[in-house]
mmCIF file of C-alpha atoms in Angstrom:
data_model
loop_
_atom_site.group_PDB
_atom_site.id
_atom_site.type_symbol
_atom_site.label_atom_id
_atom_site.label_comp_id
_atom_site.label_asym_id
_atom_site.label_seq_id
_atom_site.Cartn_x
_atom_site.Cartn_y
_atom_site.Cartn_z
ATOM 1 C CA GLU A 1073 1.190 -28.334 -3.463
ATOM 2 C CA SER A 1074 2.214 -26.533 -0.264
ATOM 3 C CA GLU A 1075 0.465 -23.353 -1.470
ATOM 4 C CA ILE A 1076 -2.710 -25.298 -2.208
ATOM 5 C CA ASN A 1077 -2.656 -26.864 1.251
ATOM 6 C CA ALA A 1078 -1.985 -23.486 2.872
ATOM 7 C CA GLY A 1079 -4.918 -21.961 0.984
ATOM 8 C CA LYS A 1080 -7.222 -24.772 2.094
ATOM 9 C CA ALA A 1081 -6.086 -24.431 5.711
ATOM 10 C CA ALA A 1082 -6.664 -20.677 5.613
ATOM 11 C CA ARG A 1083 -10.161 -21.030 4.156
ATOM 12 C CA TYR A 1084 -10.998 -23.704 6.729
ATOM 13 C CA SER A 1085 -9.925 -21.440 9.603
ATOM 14 C CA LEU A 1086 -11.636 -18.360 8.193
ATOM 15 C CA LYS A 1087 -14.957 -20.150 7.820
ATOM 16 C CA ARG A 1088 -14.901 -21.033 11.499
ATOM 17 C CA LEU A 1089 -13.354 -17.850 12.816
ATOM 18 C CA SER A 1090 -15.423 -15.959 15.406
ATOM 19 C CA LYS A 1091 -14.890 -14.008 18.611
ATOM 20 C CA ASP A 1092 -15.531 -17.165 20.621
ATOM 21 C CA ASN A 1093 -12.791 -19.299 19.061
ATOM 22 C CA ILE A 1094 -10.417 -16.592 17.860
ATOM 23 C CA ARG A 1095 -7.477 -17.911 19.885
ATOM 24 C CA ASP A 1096 -7.541 -21.400 18.399
ATOM 25 C CA MET A 1097 -8.239 -20.235 14.859
ATOM 26 C CA SER A 1098 -5.482 -17.613 15.150
ATOM 27 C CA ARG A 1099 -2.977 -20.355 15.864
ATOM 28 C CA SER A 1100 -4.141 -22.291 12.811
ATOM 29 C CA LEU A 1101 -3.819 -19.197 10.612
ATOM 30 C CA ALA A 1102 -0.352 -18.474 11.992
ATOM 31 C CA LYS A 1103 0.803 -21.990 11.114
ATOM 32 C CA ALA A 1104 -0.524 -21.620 7.579
ATOM 33 C CA THR A 1105 1.187 -18.243 7.080
ATOM 34 C CA HIS A 1106 4.580 -19.708 7.950
ATOM 35 C CA ALA A 1107 4.517 -21.869 4.817
ATOM 36 C CA SER A 1108 2.818 -19.602 2.249
ATOM 37 C CA PRO A 1109 2.124 -16.118 3.636
ATOM 38 C CA LEU A 1110 1.194 -14.546 0.289
ATOM 39 C CA VAL A 1111 -1.474 -17.157 -0.361
ATOM 40 C CA VAL A 1112 -2.944 -17.003 3.135
ATOM 41 C CA TYR A 1113 -2.961 -13.219 3.385
ATOM 42 C CA GLY A 1114 -4.456 -12.970 -0.086
ATOM 43 C CA THR A 1115 -7.315 -15.161 1.130
ATOM 44 C CA ILE A 1116 -7.708 -13.052 4.278
ATOM 45 C CA LEU A 1117 -7.856 -9.797 2.319
ATOM 46 C CA ASN A 1118 -10.426 -11.293 -0.057
ATOM 47 C CA GLN A 1119 -12.584 -12.055 2.970
ATOM 48 C CA ILE A 1120 -12.132 -8.557 4.415
ATOM 49 C CA GLU A 1121 -12.976 -6.829 1.142
ATOM 50 C CA SER A 1122 -16.216 -8.791 0.922
ATOM 51 C CA TYR A 1123 -17.293 -8.569 4.579
ATOM 52 C CA ASP A 1124 -16.397 -5.333 6.357
ATOM 53 C CA ASN A 1125 -17.736 -6.634 9.686
ATOM 54 C CA MET A 1126 -14.736 -8.991 9.837
ATOM 55 C CA VAL A 1127 -12.137 -6.230 10.168
ATOM 56 C CA GLU A 1128 -11.679 -6.266 13.957
ATOM 57 C CA VAL A 1129 -11.710 -10.047 14.155
ATOM 58 C CA MET A 1130 -9.159 -10.360 11.340
ATOM 59 C CA VAL A 1131 -6.826 -7.867 12.972
ATOM 60 C CA GLU A 1132 -6.940 -9.728 16.255
ATOM 61 C CA ALA A 1133 -6.502 -13.042 14.431
ATOM 62 C CA GLN A 1134 -2.932 -12.040 13.494
ATOM 63 C CA ARG A 1135 -1.782 -12.088 17.113
ATOM 64 C CA PHE A 1136 0.329 -15.240 16.640
ATOM 65 C CA SER A 1137 1.866 -14.291 13.292
ATOM 66 C CA ASN A 1138 5.601 -13.623 13.354
ATOM 67 C CA PRO A 1139 7.039 -10.165 12.495
ATOM 68 C CA LEU A 1140 8.032 -11.246 8.996
ATOM 69 C CA GLY A 1141 4.522 -12.516 8.316
ATOM 70 C CA LEU A 1142 3.000 -9.229 9.474
ATOM 71 C CA ASP A 1143 5.362 -7.332 7.157
ATOM 72 C CA VAL A 1144 4.159 -9.548 4.319
ATOM 73 C CA LEU A 1145 0.575 -8.651 5.205
ATOM 74 C CA GLY A 1146 1.506 -4.969 5.021
ATOM 75 C CA PHE A 1147 2.981 -5.612 1.583
ATOM 76 C CA CYS A 1148 -0.216 -7.397 0.529
ATOM 77 C CA ILE A 1149 -2.294 -4.385 1.578
ATOM 78 C CA LEU A 1150 -0.099 -2.154 -0.578
ATOM 79 C CA SER A 1151 -0.372 -4.601 -3.482
ATOM 80 C CA ARG A 1152 -4.165 -4.506 -3.253
ATOM 81 C CA LEU A 1153 -4.205 -0.732 -3.307
ATOM 82 C CA SER A 1154 -1.794 -0.453 -6.226
ATOM 83 C CA GLY A 1155 -3.596 -3.121 -8.261
ATOM 84 C CA THR A 1156 -0.644 -5.501 -8.528
ATOM 85 C CA SER A 1157 -2.705 -8.256 -6.909
ATOM 86 C CA GLY A 1158 -6.351 -9.042 -6.463
ATOM 87 C CA GLY A 1159 -7.277 -7.626 -9.851
ATOM 88 C CA VAL A 1160 -5.710 -4.824 -11.844
ATOM 89 C CA ASN A 1161 -7.406 -1.413 -12.075
ATOM 90 C CA ARG A 1162 -10.403 -2.368 -9.983
ATOM 91 C CA ASN A 1163 -13.087 0.277 -9.929
ATOM 92 C CA ARG A 1164 -12.670 2.431 -6.838
ATOM 93 C CA LEU A 1165 -16.168 3.864 -7.132
ATOM 94 C CA LYS A 1166 -19.543 2.177 -6.953
ATOM 95 C CA GLU A 1167 -21.820 2.129 -9.978
ATOM 96 C CA ASP A 1168 -23.358 5.443 -8.894
ATOM 97 C CA GLY A 1169 -20.008 7.094 -9.588
ATOM 98 C CA VAL A 1170 -20.060 8.917 -6.247
ATOM 99 C CA ASN A 1171 -19.474 6.521 -3.348
ATOM 100 C CA VAL A 1172 -16.297 4.562 -2.700
ATOM 101 C CA SER A 1173 -16.398 0.857 -3.566
ATOM 102 C CA GLN A 1174 -17.002 -1.640 -0.784
ATOM 103 C CA TRP A 1175 -13.612 -3.347 -1.195
ATOM 104 C CA LEU A 1176 -11.756 -0.058 -0.795
ATOM 105 C CA GLN A 1177 -13.811 1.000 2.248
ATOM 106 C CA SER A 1178 -13.093 -2.320 3.932
ATOM 107 C CA LEU A 1179 -9.400 -2.097 3.070
ATOM 108 C CA GLU A 1180 -9.269 1.424 4.530
ATOM 109 C CA ALA A 1181 -10.772 0.245 7.815
ATOM 110 C CA PHE A 1182 -8.488 -2.781 7.996
ATOM 111 C CA ALA A 1183 -5.331 -0.779 7.244
ATOM 112 C CA GLY A 1184 -6.031 1.678 10.057
ATOM 113 C CA ALA A 1185 -6.887 -1.025 12.592
ATOM 114 C CA PHE A 1186 -3.968 -3.250 11.527
ATOM 115 C CA PHE A 1187 -1.250 -0.604 11.824
ATOM 116 C CA LYS A 1188 -2.717 0.562 15.137
ATOM 117 C CA ARG A 1189 -2.594 -2.954 16.576
ATOM 118 C CA TYR A 1190 0.851 -3.764 15.120
ATOM 119 C CA PRO A 1191 2.759 -0.437 14.942
ATOM 120 C CA PHE A 1192 6.146 -2.117 14.420
ATOM 121 C CA VAL A 1193 5.095 -3.278 10.927
ATOM 122 C CA GLU A 1194 6.859 -1.358 8.168
ATOM 123 C CA PHE A 1195 4.445 1.115 6.569
ATOM 124 C CA ARG A 1196 6.739 3.648 4.911
ATOM 125 C CA GLY A 1197 5.994 1.977 1.599
ATOM 126 C CA ILE A 1198 2.236 2.446 1.822
ATOM 127 C CA LEU A 1199 2.634 6.080 2.911
ATOM 128 C CA ALA A 1200 5.051 6.745 0.041
ATOM 129 C CA TYR A 1201 2.547 5.203 -2.381
ATOM 130 C CA LEU A 1202 -0.300 7.325 -1.020
ATOM 131 C CA MET A 1203 1.778 10.514 -1.239
ATOM 132 C CA ARG A 1204 2.731 9.746 -4.842
ATOM 133 C CA ARG A 1205 -0.876 9.085 -5.798
ATOM 134 C CA LEU A 1206 -1.958 12.377 -4.258
ATOM 135 C CA ARG A 1207 0.784 14.274 -6.080
ATOM 136 C CA GLU A 1208 -0.446 12.746 -9.329
ATOM 137 C CA GLY A 1209 -3.966 13.997 -8.612
ATOM 138 C CA HIS A 1210 -5.521 10.663 -7.603
ATOM 139 C CA VAL A 1211 -7.628 11.151 -4.488
ATOM 140 C CA MET A 1212 -9.515 7.866 -4.215
ATOM 141 C CA GLU A 1213 -6.937 6.475 -1.784
ATOM 142 C CA LEU A 1214 -7.274 9.529 0.461
ATOM 143 C CA GLY A 1215 -9.516 7.476 2.741
ATOM 144 C CA VAL A 1216 -6.647 5.077 3.438
ATOM 145 C CA LEU A 1217 -4.416 7.956 4.507
ATOM 146 C CA GLY A 1218 -7.240 9.314 6.653
ATOM 147 C CA SER A 1219 -7.698 5.921 8.294
ATOM 148 C CA LEU A 1220 -3.982 5.678 9.097
ATOM 149 C CA LEU A 1221 -3.974 9.142 10.659
ATOM 150 C CA LYS A 1222 -7.271 8.834 12.540
ATOM 151 C CA VAL A 1223 -7.225 5.213 13.687
ATOM 152 C CA ALA A 1224 -3.539 4.276 13.893
ATOM 153 C CA GLY A 1225 -2.279 7.790 14.603
ATOM 154 C CA GLY A 1226 -4.977 8.689 17.113
ATOM 155 C CA TYR A 1227 -6.076 11.839 15.278
ATOM 156 C CA SER A 1228 -9.762 10.934 15.256
ATOM 157 C CA PHE A 1229 -10.707 14.512 16.122
ATOM 158 C CA ALA A 1230 -9.591 15.558 12.618
ATOM 159 C CA ASP A 1231 -12.693 13.897 11.149
ATOM 160 C CA TYR A 1232 -15.234 16.292 12.579
ATOM 161 C CA SER A 1233 -17.352 18.870 10.759
ATOM 162 C CA PRO A 1234 -16.230 22.419 9.924
ATOM 163 C CA ALA A 1235 -15.850 24.978 12.675
ATOM 164 C CA ALA A 1236 -19.341 26.381 12.042
ATOM 165 C CA SER A 1237 -20.924 23.299 13.609
ATOM 166 C CA LEU A 1238 -18.667 23.202 16.678
ATOM 167 C CA SER A 1239 -19.600 24.367 20.142
ATOM 168 C CA VAL A 1240 -17.663 27.035 22.018
ATOM 169 C CA SER A 1241 -15.886 24.467 24.203
ATOM 170 C CA GLN A 1242 -14.862 22.464 21.128
ATOM 171 C CA LEU A 1243 -13.505 25.555 19.404
ATOM 172 C CA GLU A 1244 -11.502 26.449 22.492
ATOM 173 C CA GLY A 1245 -10.309 22.866 22.747
ATOM 174 C CA ARG A 1246 -8.876 23.001 19.257
ATOM 175 C CA ALA A 1247 -6.465 25.669 20.435
ATOM 176 C CA GLY A 1248 -5.103 23.379 23.147
ATOM 177 C CA SER A 1249 -2.855 20.364 23.327
ATOM 178 C CA PHE A 1250 -3.252 17.070 21.479
ATOM 179 C CA THR A 1251 -4.976 15.482 24.482
ATOM 180 C CA LEU A 1252 -7.360 18.412 24.915
ATOM 181 C CA LYS A 1253 -8.322 18.259 21.244
ATOM 182 C CA ARG A 1254 -9.157 14.568 21.562
ATOM 183 C CA GLU A 1255 -11.195 15.126 24.728
ATOM 184 C CA THR A 1256 -13.259 18.037 23.402
ATOM 185 C CA MET A 1257 -13.802 16.714 19.868
ATOM 186 C CA SER A 1258 -15.006 13.274 20.982
ATOM 187 C CA PHE A 1259 -17.839 14.563 23.173
ATOM 188 C CA GLY A 1260 -16.241 13.032 26.256
ATOM 189 C CA ILE A 1261 -15.865 9.598 24.616
ATOM 190 C CA VAL A 1262 -12.198 9.026 23.838
ATOM 191 C CA GLU A 1263 -11.156 5.928 21.932
ATOM 192 C CA ALA A 1264 -8.139 4.035 23.156
ATOM 193 C CA MET A 1265 -5.026 4.967 21.227
ATOM 194 C CA ASN A 1266 -1.720 3.231 20.761
ATOM 195 C CA PRO A 1267 1.054 5.721 21.630
ATOM 196 C CA ILE A 1268 3.630 3.562 19.833
ATOM 197 C CA ALA A 1269 1.618 3.714 16.610
ATOM 198 C CA THR A 1270 1.152 7.464 17.015
ATOM 199 C CA ASP A 1271 4.900 8.022 17.499
ATOM 200 C CA SER A 1272 5.710 5.774 14.525
ATOM 201 C CA ILE A 1273 3.452 7.754 12.202
ATOM 202 C CA LYS A 1274 4.870 11.055 13.483
ATOM 203 C CA LYS A 1275 8.413 9.896 12.758
ATOM 204 C CA VAL A 1276 7.574 8.746 9.243
ATOM 205 C CA LEU A 1277 5.645 11.903 8.373
#
């Protein structure tokens, strides 16, 4: 019964969640996660996989969750990727057989933003899973690893085109420090990075 009530409370808060009332709805979500975190976070991830424009709001909505609850959310992300929850062996490609499925794209974006915002959450498990999948020749989860490195790790400059399309200043910048690479590869627009998240990823890798 408690899980049913927690699921109802989560769905109620998610339906009303927006940037205008995020503080109040975040408190409601935090209360629900205390009782049944797996149920609530499963509902949240279902919402994210269906609506990719909810990623930033959902990340910010976890501001009142306790550390244990955030670790559970990290576990739920891993479970979604591995297929142990939310459907087994879901198709990672769209029907065209070329593009990545919507649910996986949304999960990639959320994983990067989540671990950037909450760098103290344990993510060795998800990195170990990604490394194992790559060793086995499965590359569909490569986008998740890229999101962790670019968004959480601050290595957004690694996503740019081959050297042939770079200007002279960008090529010279690539030979410089980490900060210089970010400055020259972002065309003067540098996204805010979380140094704690960057250091955490460096230590794990």
